[in-house]
CSV table of C-alpha atoms in Angstrom, one decimal:
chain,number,residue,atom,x,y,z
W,849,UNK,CA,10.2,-14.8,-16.1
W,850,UNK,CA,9.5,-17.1,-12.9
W,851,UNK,CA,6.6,-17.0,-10.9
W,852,UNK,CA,5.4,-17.9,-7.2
W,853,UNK,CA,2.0,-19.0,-6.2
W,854,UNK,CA,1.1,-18.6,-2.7
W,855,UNK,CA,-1.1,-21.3,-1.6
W,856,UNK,CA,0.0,-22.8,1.8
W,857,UNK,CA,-2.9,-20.5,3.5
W,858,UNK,CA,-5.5,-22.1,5.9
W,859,UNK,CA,-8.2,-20.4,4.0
W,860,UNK,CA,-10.4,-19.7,6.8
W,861,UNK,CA,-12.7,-17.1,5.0
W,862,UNK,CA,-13.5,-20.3,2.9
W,863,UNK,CA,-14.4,-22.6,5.6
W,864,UNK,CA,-16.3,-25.2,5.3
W,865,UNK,CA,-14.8,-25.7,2.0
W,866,UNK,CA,-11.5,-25.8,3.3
W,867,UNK,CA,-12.4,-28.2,6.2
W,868,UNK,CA,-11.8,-31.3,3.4
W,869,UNK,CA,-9.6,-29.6,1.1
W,870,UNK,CA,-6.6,-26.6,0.6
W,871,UNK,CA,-8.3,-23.4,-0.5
W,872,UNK,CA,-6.0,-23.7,-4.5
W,873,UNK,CA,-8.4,-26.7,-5.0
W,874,UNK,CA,-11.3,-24.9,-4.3
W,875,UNK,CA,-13.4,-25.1,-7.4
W,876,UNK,CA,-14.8,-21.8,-9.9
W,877,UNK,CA,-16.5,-22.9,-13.1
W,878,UNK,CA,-15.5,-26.7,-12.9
W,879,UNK,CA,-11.9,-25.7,-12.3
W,880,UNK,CA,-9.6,-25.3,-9.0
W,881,UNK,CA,-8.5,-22.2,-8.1
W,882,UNK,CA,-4.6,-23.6,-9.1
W,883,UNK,CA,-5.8,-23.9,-12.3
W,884,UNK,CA,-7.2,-20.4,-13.8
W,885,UNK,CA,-3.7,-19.2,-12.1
W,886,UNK,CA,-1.7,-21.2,-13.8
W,887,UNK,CA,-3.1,-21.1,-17.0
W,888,UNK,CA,-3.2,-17.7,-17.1
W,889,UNK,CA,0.5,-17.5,-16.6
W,890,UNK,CA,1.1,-19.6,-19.1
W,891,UNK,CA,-1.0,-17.8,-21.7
W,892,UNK,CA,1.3,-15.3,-20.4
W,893,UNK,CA,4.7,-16.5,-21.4
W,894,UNK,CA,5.3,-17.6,-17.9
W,895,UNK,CA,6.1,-21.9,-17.8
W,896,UNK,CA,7.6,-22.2,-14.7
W,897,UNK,CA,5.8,-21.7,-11.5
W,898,UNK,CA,6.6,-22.3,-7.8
W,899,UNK,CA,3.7,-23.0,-5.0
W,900,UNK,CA,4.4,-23.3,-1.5
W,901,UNK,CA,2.3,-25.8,0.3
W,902,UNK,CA,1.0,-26.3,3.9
W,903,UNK,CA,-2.9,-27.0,4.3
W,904,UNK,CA,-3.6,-30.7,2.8
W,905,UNK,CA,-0.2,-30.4,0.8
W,906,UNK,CA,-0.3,-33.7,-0.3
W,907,UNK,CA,-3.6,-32.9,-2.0
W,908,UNK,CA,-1.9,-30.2,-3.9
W,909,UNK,CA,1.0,-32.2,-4.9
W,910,UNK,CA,-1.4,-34.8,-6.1
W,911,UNK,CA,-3.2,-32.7,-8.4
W,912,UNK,CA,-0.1,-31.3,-9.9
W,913,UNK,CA,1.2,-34.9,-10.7
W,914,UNK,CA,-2.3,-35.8,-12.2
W,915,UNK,CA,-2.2,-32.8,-15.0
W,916,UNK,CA,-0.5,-33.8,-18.5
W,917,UNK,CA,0.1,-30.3,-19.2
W,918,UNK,CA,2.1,-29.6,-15.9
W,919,UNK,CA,5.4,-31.6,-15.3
W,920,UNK,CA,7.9,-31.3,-12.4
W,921,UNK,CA,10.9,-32.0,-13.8
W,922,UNK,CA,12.8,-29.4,-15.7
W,923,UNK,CA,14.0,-31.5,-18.2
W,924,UNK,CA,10.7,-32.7,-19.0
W,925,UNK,CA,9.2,-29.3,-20.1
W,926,UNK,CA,8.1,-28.8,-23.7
W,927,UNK,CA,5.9,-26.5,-25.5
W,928,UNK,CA,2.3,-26.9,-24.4
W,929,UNK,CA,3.6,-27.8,-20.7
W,930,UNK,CA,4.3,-26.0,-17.4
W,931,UNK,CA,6.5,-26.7,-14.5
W,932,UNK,CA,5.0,-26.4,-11.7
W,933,UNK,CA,7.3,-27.4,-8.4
W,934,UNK,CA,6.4,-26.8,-4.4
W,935,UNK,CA,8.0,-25.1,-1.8
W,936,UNK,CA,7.2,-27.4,1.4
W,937,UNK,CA,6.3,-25.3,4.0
W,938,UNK,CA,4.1,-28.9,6.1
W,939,UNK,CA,6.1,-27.9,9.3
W,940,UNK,CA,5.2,-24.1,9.4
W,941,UNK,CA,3.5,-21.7,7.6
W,942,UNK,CA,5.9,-18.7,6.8
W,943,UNK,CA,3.6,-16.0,5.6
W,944,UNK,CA,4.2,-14.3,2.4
W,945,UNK,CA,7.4,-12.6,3.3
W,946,UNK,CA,8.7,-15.8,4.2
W,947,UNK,CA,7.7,-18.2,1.4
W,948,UNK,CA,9.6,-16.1,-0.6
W,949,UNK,CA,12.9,-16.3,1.1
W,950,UNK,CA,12.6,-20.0,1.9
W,951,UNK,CA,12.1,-20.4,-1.9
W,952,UNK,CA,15.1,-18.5,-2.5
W,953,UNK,CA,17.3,-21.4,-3.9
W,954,UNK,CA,14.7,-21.7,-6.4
W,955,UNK,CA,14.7,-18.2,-7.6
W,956,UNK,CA,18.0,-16.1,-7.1
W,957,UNK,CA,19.6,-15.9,-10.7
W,958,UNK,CA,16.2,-15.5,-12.5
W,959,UNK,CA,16.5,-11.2,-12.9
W,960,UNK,CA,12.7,-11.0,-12.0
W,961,UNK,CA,9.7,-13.0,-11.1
W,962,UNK,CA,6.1,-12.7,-10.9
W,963,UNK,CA,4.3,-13.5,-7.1
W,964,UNK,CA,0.5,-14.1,-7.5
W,965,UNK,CA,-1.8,-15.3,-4.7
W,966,UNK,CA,-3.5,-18.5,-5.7
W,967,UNK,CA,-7.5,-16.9,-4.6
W,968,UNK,CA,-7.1,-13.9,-7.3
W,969,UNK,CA,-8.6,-13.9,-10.4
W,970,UNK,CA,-8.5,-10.6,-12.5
W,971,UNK,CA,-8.6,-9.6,-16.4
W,972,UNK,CA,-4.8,-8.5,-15.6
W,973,UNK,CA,-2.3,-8.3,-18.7
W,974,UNK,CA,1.0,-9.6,-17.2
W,975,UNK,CA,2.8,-8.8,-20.3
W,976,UNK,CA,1.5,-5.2,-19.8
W,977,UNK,CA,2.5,-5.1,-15.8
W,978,UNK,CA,5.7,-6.7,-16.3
W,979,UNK,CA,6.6,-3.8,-19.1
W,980,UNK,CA,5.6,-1.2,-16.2
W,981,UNK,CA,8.8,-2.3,-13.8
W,982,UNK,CA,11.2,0.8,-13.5
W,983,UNK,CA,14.9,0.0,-13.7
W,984,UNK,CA,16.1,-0.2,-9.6
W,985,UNK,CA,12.8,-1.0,-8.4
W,986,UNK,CA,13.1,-4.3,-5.9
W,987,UNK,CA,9.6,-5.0,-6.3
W,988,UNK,CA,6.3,-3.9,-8.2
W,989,UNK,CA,3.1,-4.0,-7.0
W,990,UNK,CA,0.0,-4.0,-8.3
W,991,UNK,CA,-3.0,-1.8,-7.3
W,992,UNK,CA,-6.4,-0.9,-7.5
W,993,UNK,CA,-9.2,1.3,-6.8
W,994,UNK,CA,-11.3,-1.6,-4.9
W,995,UNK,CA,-12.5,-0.8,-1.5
W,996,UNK,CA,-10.4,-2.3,0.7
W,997,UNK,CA,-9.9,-0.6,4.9
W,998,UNK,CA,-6.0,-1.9,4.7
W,999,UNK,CA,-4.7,0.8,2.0
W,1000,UNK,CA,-1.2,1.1,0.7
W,1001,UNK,CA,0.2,5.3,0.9
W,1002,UNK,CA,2.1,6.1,-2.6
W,1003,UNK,CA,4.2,9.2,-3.6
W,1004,UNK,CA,1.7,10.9,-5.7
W,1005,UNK,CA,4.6,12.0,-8.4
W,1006,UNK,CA,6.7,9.2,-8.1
W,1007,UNK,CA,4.2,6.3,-7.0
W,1008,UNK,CA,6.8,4.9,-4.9
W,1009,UNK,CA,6.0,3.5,-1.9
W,1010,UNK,CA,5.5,5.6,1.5
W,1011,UNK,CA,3.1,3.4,3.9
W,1012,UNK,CA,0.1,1.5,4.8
W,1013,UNK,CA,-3.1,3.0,6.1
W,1014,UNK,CA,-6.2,0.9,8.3
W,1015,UNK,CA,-9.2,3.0,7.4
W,1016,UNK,CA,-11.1,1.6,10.1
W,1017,UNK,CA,-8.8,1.7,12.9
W,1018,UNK,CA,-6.8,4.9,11.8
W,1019,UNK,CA,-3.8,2.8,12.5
W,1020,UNK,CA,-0.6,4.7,9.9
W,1021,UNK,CA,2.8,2.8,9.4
W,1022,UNK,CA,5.5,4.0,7.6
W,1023,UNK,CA,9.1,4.4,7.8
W,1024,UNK,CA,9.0,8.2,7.1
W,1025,UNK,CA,8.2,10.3,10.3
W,1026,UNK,CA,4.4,11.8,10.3
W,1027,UNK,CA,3.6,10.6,7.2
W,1028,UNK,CA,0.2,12.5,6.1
W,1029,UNK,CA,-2.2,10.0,4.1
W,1030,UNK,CA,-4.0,13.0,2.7
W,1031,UNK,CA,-1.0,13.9,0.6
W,1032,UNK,CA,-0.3,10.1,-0.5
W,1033,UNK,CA,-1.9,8.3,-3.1
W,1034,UNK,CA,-3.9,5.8,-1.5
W,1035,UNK,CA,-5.0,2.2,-3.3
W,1036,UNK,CA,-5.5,-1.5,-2.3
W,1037,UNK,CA,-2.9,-4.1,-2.9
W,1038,UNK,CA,-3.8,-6.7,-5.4
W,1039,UNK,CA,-2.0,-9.8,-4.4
W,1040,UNK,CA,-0.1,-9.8,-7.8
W,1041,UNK,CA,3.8,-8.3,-7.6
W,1042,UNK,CA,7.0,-8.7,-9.5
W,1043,UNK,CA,10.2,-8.7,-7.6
W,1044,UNK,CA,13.9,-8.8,-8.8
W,1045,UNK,CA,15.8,-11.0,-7.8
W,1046,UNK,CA,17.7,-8.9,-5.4
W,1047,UNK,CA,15.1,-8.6,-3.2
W,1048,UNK,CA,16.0,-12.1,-1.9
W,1049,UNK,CA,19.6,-10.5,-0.1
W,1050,UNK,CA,17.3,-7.6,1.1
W,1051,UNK,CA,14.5,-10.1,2.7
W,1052,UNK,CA,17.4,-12.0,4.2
W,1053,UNK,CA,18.7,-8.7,5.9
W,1054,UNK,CA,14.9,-7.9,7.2
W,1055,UNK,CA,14.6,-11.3,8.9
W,1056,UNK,CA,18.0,-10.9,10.6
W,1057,UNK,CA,17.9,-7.1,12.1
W,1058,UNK,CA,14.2,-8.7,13.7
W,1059,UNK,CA,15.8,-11.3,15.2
W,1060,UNK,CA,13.1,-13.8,13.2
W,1061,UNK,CA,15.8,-16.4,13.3
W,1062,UNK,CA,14.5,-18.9,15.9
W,1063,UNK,CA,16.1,-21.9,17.1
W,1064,UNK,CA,17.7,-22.1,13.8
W,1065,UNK,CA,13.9,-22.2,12.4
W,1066,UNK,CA,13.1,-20.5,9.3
W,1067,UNK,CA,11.7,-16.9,9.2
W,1068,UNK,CA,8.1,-16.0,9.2
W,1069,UNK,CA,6.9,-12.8,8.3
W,1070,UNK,CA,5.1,-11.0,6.1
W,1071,UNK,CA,5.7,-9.2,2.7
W,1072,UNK,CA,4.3,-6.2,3.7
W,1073,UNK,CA,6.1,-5.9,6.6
W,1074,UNK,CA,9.1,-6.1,4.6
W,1075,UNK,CA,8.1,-3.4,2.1
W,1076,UNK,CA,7.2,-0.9,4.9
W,1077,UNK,CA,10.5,-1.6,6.3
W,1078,UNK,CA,12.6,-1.4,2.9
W,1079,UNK,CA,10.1,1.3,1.4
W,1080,UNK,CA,12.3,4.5,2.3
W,1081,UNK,CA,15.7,2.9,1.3
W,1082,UNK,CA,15.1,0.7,-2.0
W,1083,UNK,CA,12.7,1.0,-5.2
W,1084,UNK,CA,9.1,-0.4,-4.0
W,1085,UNK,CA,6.8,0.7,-7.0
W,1086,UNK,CA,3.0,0.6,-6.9
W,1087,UNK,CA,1.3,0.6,-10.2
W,1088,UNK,CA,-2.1,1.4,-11.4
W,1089,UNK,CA,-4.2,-0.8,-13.5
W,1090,UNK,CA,-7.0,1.2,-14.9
W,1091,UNK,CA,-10.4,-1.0,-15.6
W,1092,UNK,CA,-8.8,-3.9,-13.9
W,1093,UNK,CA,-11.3,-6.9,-13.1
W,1094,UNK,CA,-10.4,-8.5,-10.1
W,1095,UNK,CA,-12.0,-10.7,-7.4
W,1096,UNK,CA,-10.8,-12.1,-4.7
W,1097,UNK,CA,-12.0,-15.1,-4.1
W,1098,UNK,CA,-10.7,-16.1,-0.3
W,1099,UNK,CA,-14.2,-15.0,0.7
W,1100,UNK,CA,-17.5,-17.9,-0.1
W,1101,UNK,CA,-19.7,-14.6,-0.7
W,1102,UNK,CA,-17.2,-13.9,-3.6
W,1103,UNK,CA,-17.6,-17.3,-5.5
W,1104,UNK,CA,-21.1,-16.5,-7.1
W,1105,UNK,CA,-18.7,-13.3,-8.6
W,1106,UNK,CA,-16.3,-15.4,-9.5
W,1107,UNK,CA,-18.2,-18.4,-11.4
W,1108,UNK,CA,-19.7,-15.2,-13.4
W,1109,UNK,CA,-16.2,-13.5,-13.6
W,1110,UNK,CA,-14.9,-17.1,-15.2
W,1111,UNK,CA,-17.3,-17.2,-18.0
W,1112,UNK,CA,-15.8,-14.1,-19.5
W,1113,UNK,CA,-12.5,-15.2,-19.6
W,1114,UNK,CA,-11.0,-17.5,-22.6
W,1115,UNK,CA,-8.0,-19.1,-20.3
Protein backbone atom coordinates (compact mmCIF):
# COMPACT_ATOMS: atom_id res chain seq x y z
CA UNK A 1 0.00 0.00 0.00
CA UNK A 2 0.95 3.75 -0.95
CA UNK A 3 0.65 6.53 1.16
CA UNK A 4 0.16 10.48 0.96
CA UNK A 5 1.44 12.93 3.45
CA UNK A 6 -0.16 16.26 3.49
CA UNK A 7 2.34 18.83 4.25
CA UNK A 8 2.04 21.92 1.84
CA UNK A 9 -0.10 23.68 4.81
CA UNK A 10 0.88 27.24 6.05
CA UNK A 11 0.74 26.12 9.51
CA UNK A 12 -0.66 29.14 10.98
CA UNK A 13 -1.72 27.61 14.41
CA UNK A 14 2.14 27.08 14.69
CA UNK A 15 3.37 30.47 14.00
CA UNK A 16 6.16 31.71 14.89
CA UNK A 17 7.58 28.40 14.23
CA UNK A 18 6.48 28.33 10.91
CA UNK A 19 7.62 32.01 10.11
CA UNK A 20 11.36 30.31 9.33
CA UNK A 21 10.32 26.91 8.48
CA UNK A 22 7.29 24.42 6.92
CA UNK A 23 5.18 23.11 9.77
CA UNK A 24 6.60 18.89 8.64
CA UNK A 25 9.96 20.20 9.96
CA UNK A 26 8.75 21.36 13.04
CA UNK A 27 10.56 19.50 15.71
CA UNK A 28 8.96 16.82 18.66
CA UNK A 29 11.59 14.90 20.68
CA UNK A 30 14.70 15.92 18.52
CA UNK A 31 12.80 14.79 15.39
CA UNK A 32 10.64 16.78 12.57
CA UNK A 33 7.29 16.13 12.39
CA UNK A 34 8.15 14.26 8.66
CA UNK A 35 9.91 12.02 10.46
CA UNK A 36 7.66 10.15 13.32
CA UNK A 37 5.18 9.89 10.08
CA UNK A 38 7.27 8.32 8.04
CA UNK A 39 8.77 6.04 10.20
CA UNK A 40 5.75 4.91 11.41
CA UNK A 41 4.61 3.96 7.98
CA UNK A 42 7.40 2.18 7.50
CA UNK A 43 7.31 0.12 10.61
CA UNK A 44 4.04 -0.41 9.04
CA UNK A 45 4.77 -2.16 5.85
CA UNK A 46 4.25 1.06 4.03
CA UNK A 47 7.84 2.20 1.80
CA UNK A 48 6.61 4.44 -0.47
CA UNK A 49 5.15 7.75 0.48
CA UNK A 50 4.04 10.86 -1.41
CA UNK A 51 4.20 14.64 0.29
CA UNK A 52 2.86 17.49 -1.37
CA UNK A 53 4.78 20.66 -0.81
CA UNK A 54 4.12 24.41 -0.76
CA UNK A 55 5.41 26.42 2.42
CA UNK A 56 9.39 26.57 2.22
CA UNK A 57 9.20 23.49 -0.18
CA UNK A 58 12.65 23.50 -0.89
CA UNK A 59 13.27 23.05 2.74
CA UNK A 60 11.29 19.88 2.67
CA UNK A 61 12.91 18.57 -0.35
CA UNK A 62 16.17 19.22 1.22
CA UNK A 63 15.65 17.20 4.19
CA UNK A 64 14.29 14.32 2.21
CA UNK A 65 17.62 14.30 0.06
CA UNK A 66 19.69 14.48 3.33
CA UNK A 67 18.20 11.08 5.01
CA UNK A 68 20.09 7.68 4.05
CA UNK A 69 17.17 5.79 4.88
CA UNK A 70 14.81 7.73 2.39
CA UNK A 71 15.67 7.63 -1.43
CA UNK A 72 13.70 9.20 -4.32
CA UNK A 73 14.24 7.06 -6.97
CA UNK A 74 12.26 3.91 -7.29
CA UNK A 75 14.89 1.89 -8.45
CA UNK A 76 16.99 2.76 -5.63
CA UNK A 77 14.78 1.29 -2.86
CA UNK A 78 15.95 -1.56 -0.69
CA UNK A 79 15.11 -3.11 2.48
CA UNK A 80 15.81 -0.62 5.33
CA UNK A 81 14.77 2.45 2.91
CA UNK A 82 11.76 4.53 2.00
CA UNK A 83 10.70 6.43 -1.05
CA UNK A 84 9.63 9.37 -0.32
CA UNK A 85 8.75 11.69 -3.60
CA UNK A 86 6.79 15.37 -3.60
CA UNK A 87 3.87 16.55 -5.19
CA UNK A 88 4.81 20.37 -6.07
CA UNK A 89 2.06 22.33 -5.23
CA UNK A 90 4.86 26.04 -4.96
CA UNK A 91 2.26 27.74 -7.34
CA UNK A 92 -0.97 27.05 -5.28
CA UNK A 93 -2.03 25.31 -2.49
CA UNK A 94 -4.91 22.81 -3.44
CA UNK A 95 -6.33 21.81 -0.08
CA UNK A 96 -6.67 18.26 0.71
CA UNK A 97 -9.19 17.32 -1.86
CA UNK A 98 -6.96 18.60 -4.29
CA UNK A 99 -3.55 17.32 -3.42
CA UNK A 100 -4.94 14.17 -3.96
CA UNK A 101 -6.15 14.52 -7.46
CA UNK A 102 -3.18 16.44 -8.62
CA UNK A 103 -1.11 13.47 -7.31
CA UNK A 104 -3.23 11.25 -9.28
CA UNK A 105 -0.49 10.11 -11.79
CA UNK A 106 1.29 8.91 -8.88
CA UNK A 107 -1.33 6.83 -7.40
CA UNK A 108 -4.09 5.38 -9.86
CA UNK A 109 -3.17 1.53 -10.32
CA UNK A 110 -2.10 1.06 -6.59
CA UNK A 111 -5.85 -0.71 -5.38
CA UNK A 112 -5.59 1.40 -2.10
CA UNK A 113 -3.48 3.96 -0.27
CA UNK A 114 -3.13 5.38 3.07
CA UNK A 115 -3.57 9.60 3.44
CA UNK A 116 -2.09 10.83 6.82
CA UNK A 117 -1.66 14.49 7.68
CA UNK A 118 1.94 15.30 8.48
CA UNK A 119 0.93 17.20 12.28
CA UNK A 120 -0.74 13.76 13.64
CA UNK A 121 0.85 11.62 15.78
CA UNK A 122 -1.26 8.75 17.41
CA UNK A 123 -0.63 5.00 18.86
CA UNK A 124 -2.69 3.98 15.56
CA UNK A 125 -2.12 0.24 14.22
CA UNK A 126 -2.30 0.76 10.39
CA UNK A 127 -2.15 -2.85 9.82
CA UNK A 128 -5.24 -3.03 12.02
CA UNK A 129 -7.18 0.08 10.17
CA UNK A 130 -6.14 -1.06 6.85
CA UNK A 131 -7.83 -4.77 7.77
CA UNK A 132 -11.12 -2.71 8.73
CA UNK A 133 -11.74 -1.39 4.80
CA UNK A 134 -15.18 -2.96 3.61
CA UNK A 135 -15.17 -4.29 0.02
CA UNK A 136 -16.88 -1.04 -2.20
CA UNK A 137 -15.94 1.48 0.22
CA UNK A 138 -14.11 4.58 -1.80
CA UNK A 139 -12.57 5.73 1.21
CA UNK A 140 -12.08 4.89 5.09
CA UNK A 141 -11.78 7.19 7.67
CA UNK A 142 -10.65 7.25 10.80
CA UNK A 143 -12.36 8.45 13.93
CA UNK A 144 -12.42 9.35 17.42
CA UNK A 145 -14.02 10.30 20.48
CA UNK A 146 -11.82 13.58 20.92
CA UNK A 147 -13.60 16.80 21.38
CA UNK A 148 -13.61 18.37 18.37
CA UNK A 149 -16.89 21.32 17.34
CA UNK A 150 -16.47 20.14 13.48
CA UNK A 151 -18.14 16.46 13.89
CA UNK A 152 -18.61 13.93 11.14
CA UNK A 153 -22.68 12.26 11.28
CA UNK A 154 -22.39 8.30 10.75
CA UNK A 155 -25.22 5.69 10.08
CA UNK A 156 -25.28 4.22 13.45
CA UNK A 157 -25.84 0.42 11.99
CA UNK A 158 -23.88 0.82 9.05
CA UNK A 159 -21.21 3.56 10.07
CA UNK A 160 -21.33 4.94 6.68
CA UNK A 161 -21.14 8.29 6.16
CA UNK A 162 -24.33 10.75 6.36
CA UNK A 163 -22.81 14.49 7.23
CA UNK A 164 -20.90 16.93 9.05
CA UNK A 165 -22.08 18.79 12.11
CA UNK A 166 -20.43 22.54 13.63
CA UNK A 167 -21.31 22.12 17.30
CA UNK A 168 -20.75 25.70 17.77
CA UNK A 169 -22.47 27.29 15.07
CA UNK A 170 -25.27 24.58 14.58
CA UNK A 171 -24.29 24.69 10.99
CA UNK A 172 -25.60 20.69 9.43
CA UNK A 173 -24.42 19.56 5.81
CA UNK A 174 -25.31 16.62 4.27
CA UNK A 175 -26.54 15.29 1.04
CA UNK A 176 -29.59 13.63 2.61
CA UNK A 177 -32.55 16.02 3.20
CA UNK A 178 -33.14 16.96 7.14
CA UNK A 179 -30.62 14.91 8.24
CA UNK A 180 -31.19 14.66 12.28
CA UNK A 181 -27.68 14.53 14.16
CA UNK A 182 -29.40 13.03 17.10
CA UNK A 183 -29.93 9.78 15.32
CA UNK A 184 -26.26 9.82 13.67
CA UNK A 185 -23.29 8.60 15.26
CA UNK A 186 -21.34 11.55 15.77
CA UNK A 187 -17.15 11.46 16.03
CA UNK A 188 -14.15 13.67 15.03
CA UNK A 189 -12.14 13.05 11.94
CA UNK A 190 -8.63 11.97 12.56
CA UNK A 191 -6.62 13.21 9.65
CA UNK A 192 -5.67 9.52 8.82
CA UNK A 193 -7.92 7.74 5.69
CA UNK A 194 -7.47 5.05 3.23
CA UNK A 195 -8.87 5.47 -0.20
CA UNK A 196 -9.11 3.14 -3.32
CA UNK A 197 -7.89 3.96 -5.99
CA UNK A 198 -11.16 4.75 -7.62
CA UNK A 199 -11.73 7.53 -5.83
CA UNK A 200 -9.38 9.43 -8.05
CA UNK A 201 -12.24 9.14 -11.25
CA UNK A 202 -14.86 10.20 -8.58
CA UNK A 203 -12.68 13.41 -7.28
CA UNK A 204 -12.20 14.22 -10.99
CA UNK A 205 -16.09 14.19 -11.49
CA UNK A 206 -16.51 16.47 -8.06
CA UNK A 207 -14.17 19.14 -9.44
CA UNK A 208 -15.92 19.29 -12.82
CA UNK A 209 -19.84 19.40 -11.85
CA UNK A 210 -18.31 22.69 -9.48
CA UNK A 211 -16.99 24.23 -12.17
CA UNK A 212 -13.35 24.23 -10.01
CA UNK A 213 -11.65 24.09 -13.37
CA UNK A 214 -10.18 27.66 -13.66
CA UNK A 215 -8.28 29.12 -16.41
CA UNK A 216 -7.13 25.60 -17.09
CA UNK A 217 -5.71 25.86 -13.25
CA UNK A 218 -5.73 22.88 -11.20
CA UNK A 219 -8.70 22.23 -8.74
CA UNK A 220 -8.68 23.26 -5.18
CA UNK A 221 -10.91 21.93 -2.81
CA UNK A 222 -11.31 20.13 0.09
CA UNK A 223 -11.62 16.37 0.96
CA UNK A 224 -14.45 16.75 3.02
CA UNK A 225 -16.21 18.59 0.71
CA UNK A 226 -15.92 15.81 -1.52
CA UNK A 227 -17.13 13.13 0.87
CA UNK A 228 -20.27 15.13 1.85
CA UNK A 229 -20.84 15.37 -1.83
CA UNK A 230 -20.09 11.52 -2.73
CA UNK A 231 -21.43 10.35 0.83
CA UNK A 232 -25.06 9.27 -0.33
CA UNK A 233 -23.96 7.69 -3.73
CA UNK A 234 -20.56 5.71 -3.00
CA UNK A 235 -19.04 3.70 0.09
CA UNK A 236 -17.51 6.50 2.60
CA UNK A 237 -16.79 4.35 5.80
CA UNK A 238 -15.97 5.89 9.25
CA UNK A 239 -14.21 3.58 11.61
CA UNK A 240 -13.79 3.61 15.31
CA UNK A 241 -10.51 3.24 17.04
CA UNK A 242 -11.17 2.34 20.57
CA UNK A 243 -8.19 3.72 23.11
CA UNK A 244 -6.66 5.53 20.25
CA UNK A 245 -3.77 8.06 21.34
CA UNK A 246 -3.69 10.84 19.23
CA UNK A 247 -2.54 14.51 19.19
CA UNK A 248 -2.62 16.87 16.86
CA UNK A 249 0.03 18.70 16.88
CA UNK A 250 -0.88 21.89 14.40
CA UNK A 251 -1.54 23.75 17.58
CA UNK A 252 2.04 25.17 19.83
CA UNK A 253 -0.17 24.44 23.08
CA UNK A 254 -0.12 20.80 21.84
CA UNK A 255 3.68 20.29 21.55
CA UNK A 256 4.44 19.87 25.40
CA UNK A 257 1.67 16.74 24.72
CA UNK A 258 3.36 15.70 22.10
CA UNK A 259 7.19 15.63 23.31
CA UNK A 260 5.48 13.49 26.27
CA UNK A 261 3.34 11.42 23.68
CA UNK A 262 6.91 10.72 21.79
CA UNK A 263 8.65 9.18 24.61
CA UNK A 264 6.15 6.34 24.72
CA UNK A 265 6.51 5.38 21.31
CA UNK A 266 9.43 2.87 20.05
CA UNK A 267 9.34 4.36 16.14
Amino acid sequence: MKAMIFAAGLGTRLKPLTDTLPKALVPVGGRPLIEHVCRKLMCSGIDSALVNVHHFADDVQAWIDSQDWICTEENLLKEGRMLVQTSDERKMLLETGGAVLNARRYLEGCGMFLVHNVDILSDLDIRWFASQVKDGAVATLLVSGRKSSRQLLFDPQTMMLKGWHNLSTGEIRSPYRNLDPSGCLSFAFSGIHIMSDRILGLLETYAREQGLYDNSQKPRFSIIDFYLWACAGYGIQGVFADNLRLIDVGKLDTLALAEEFILTQNV
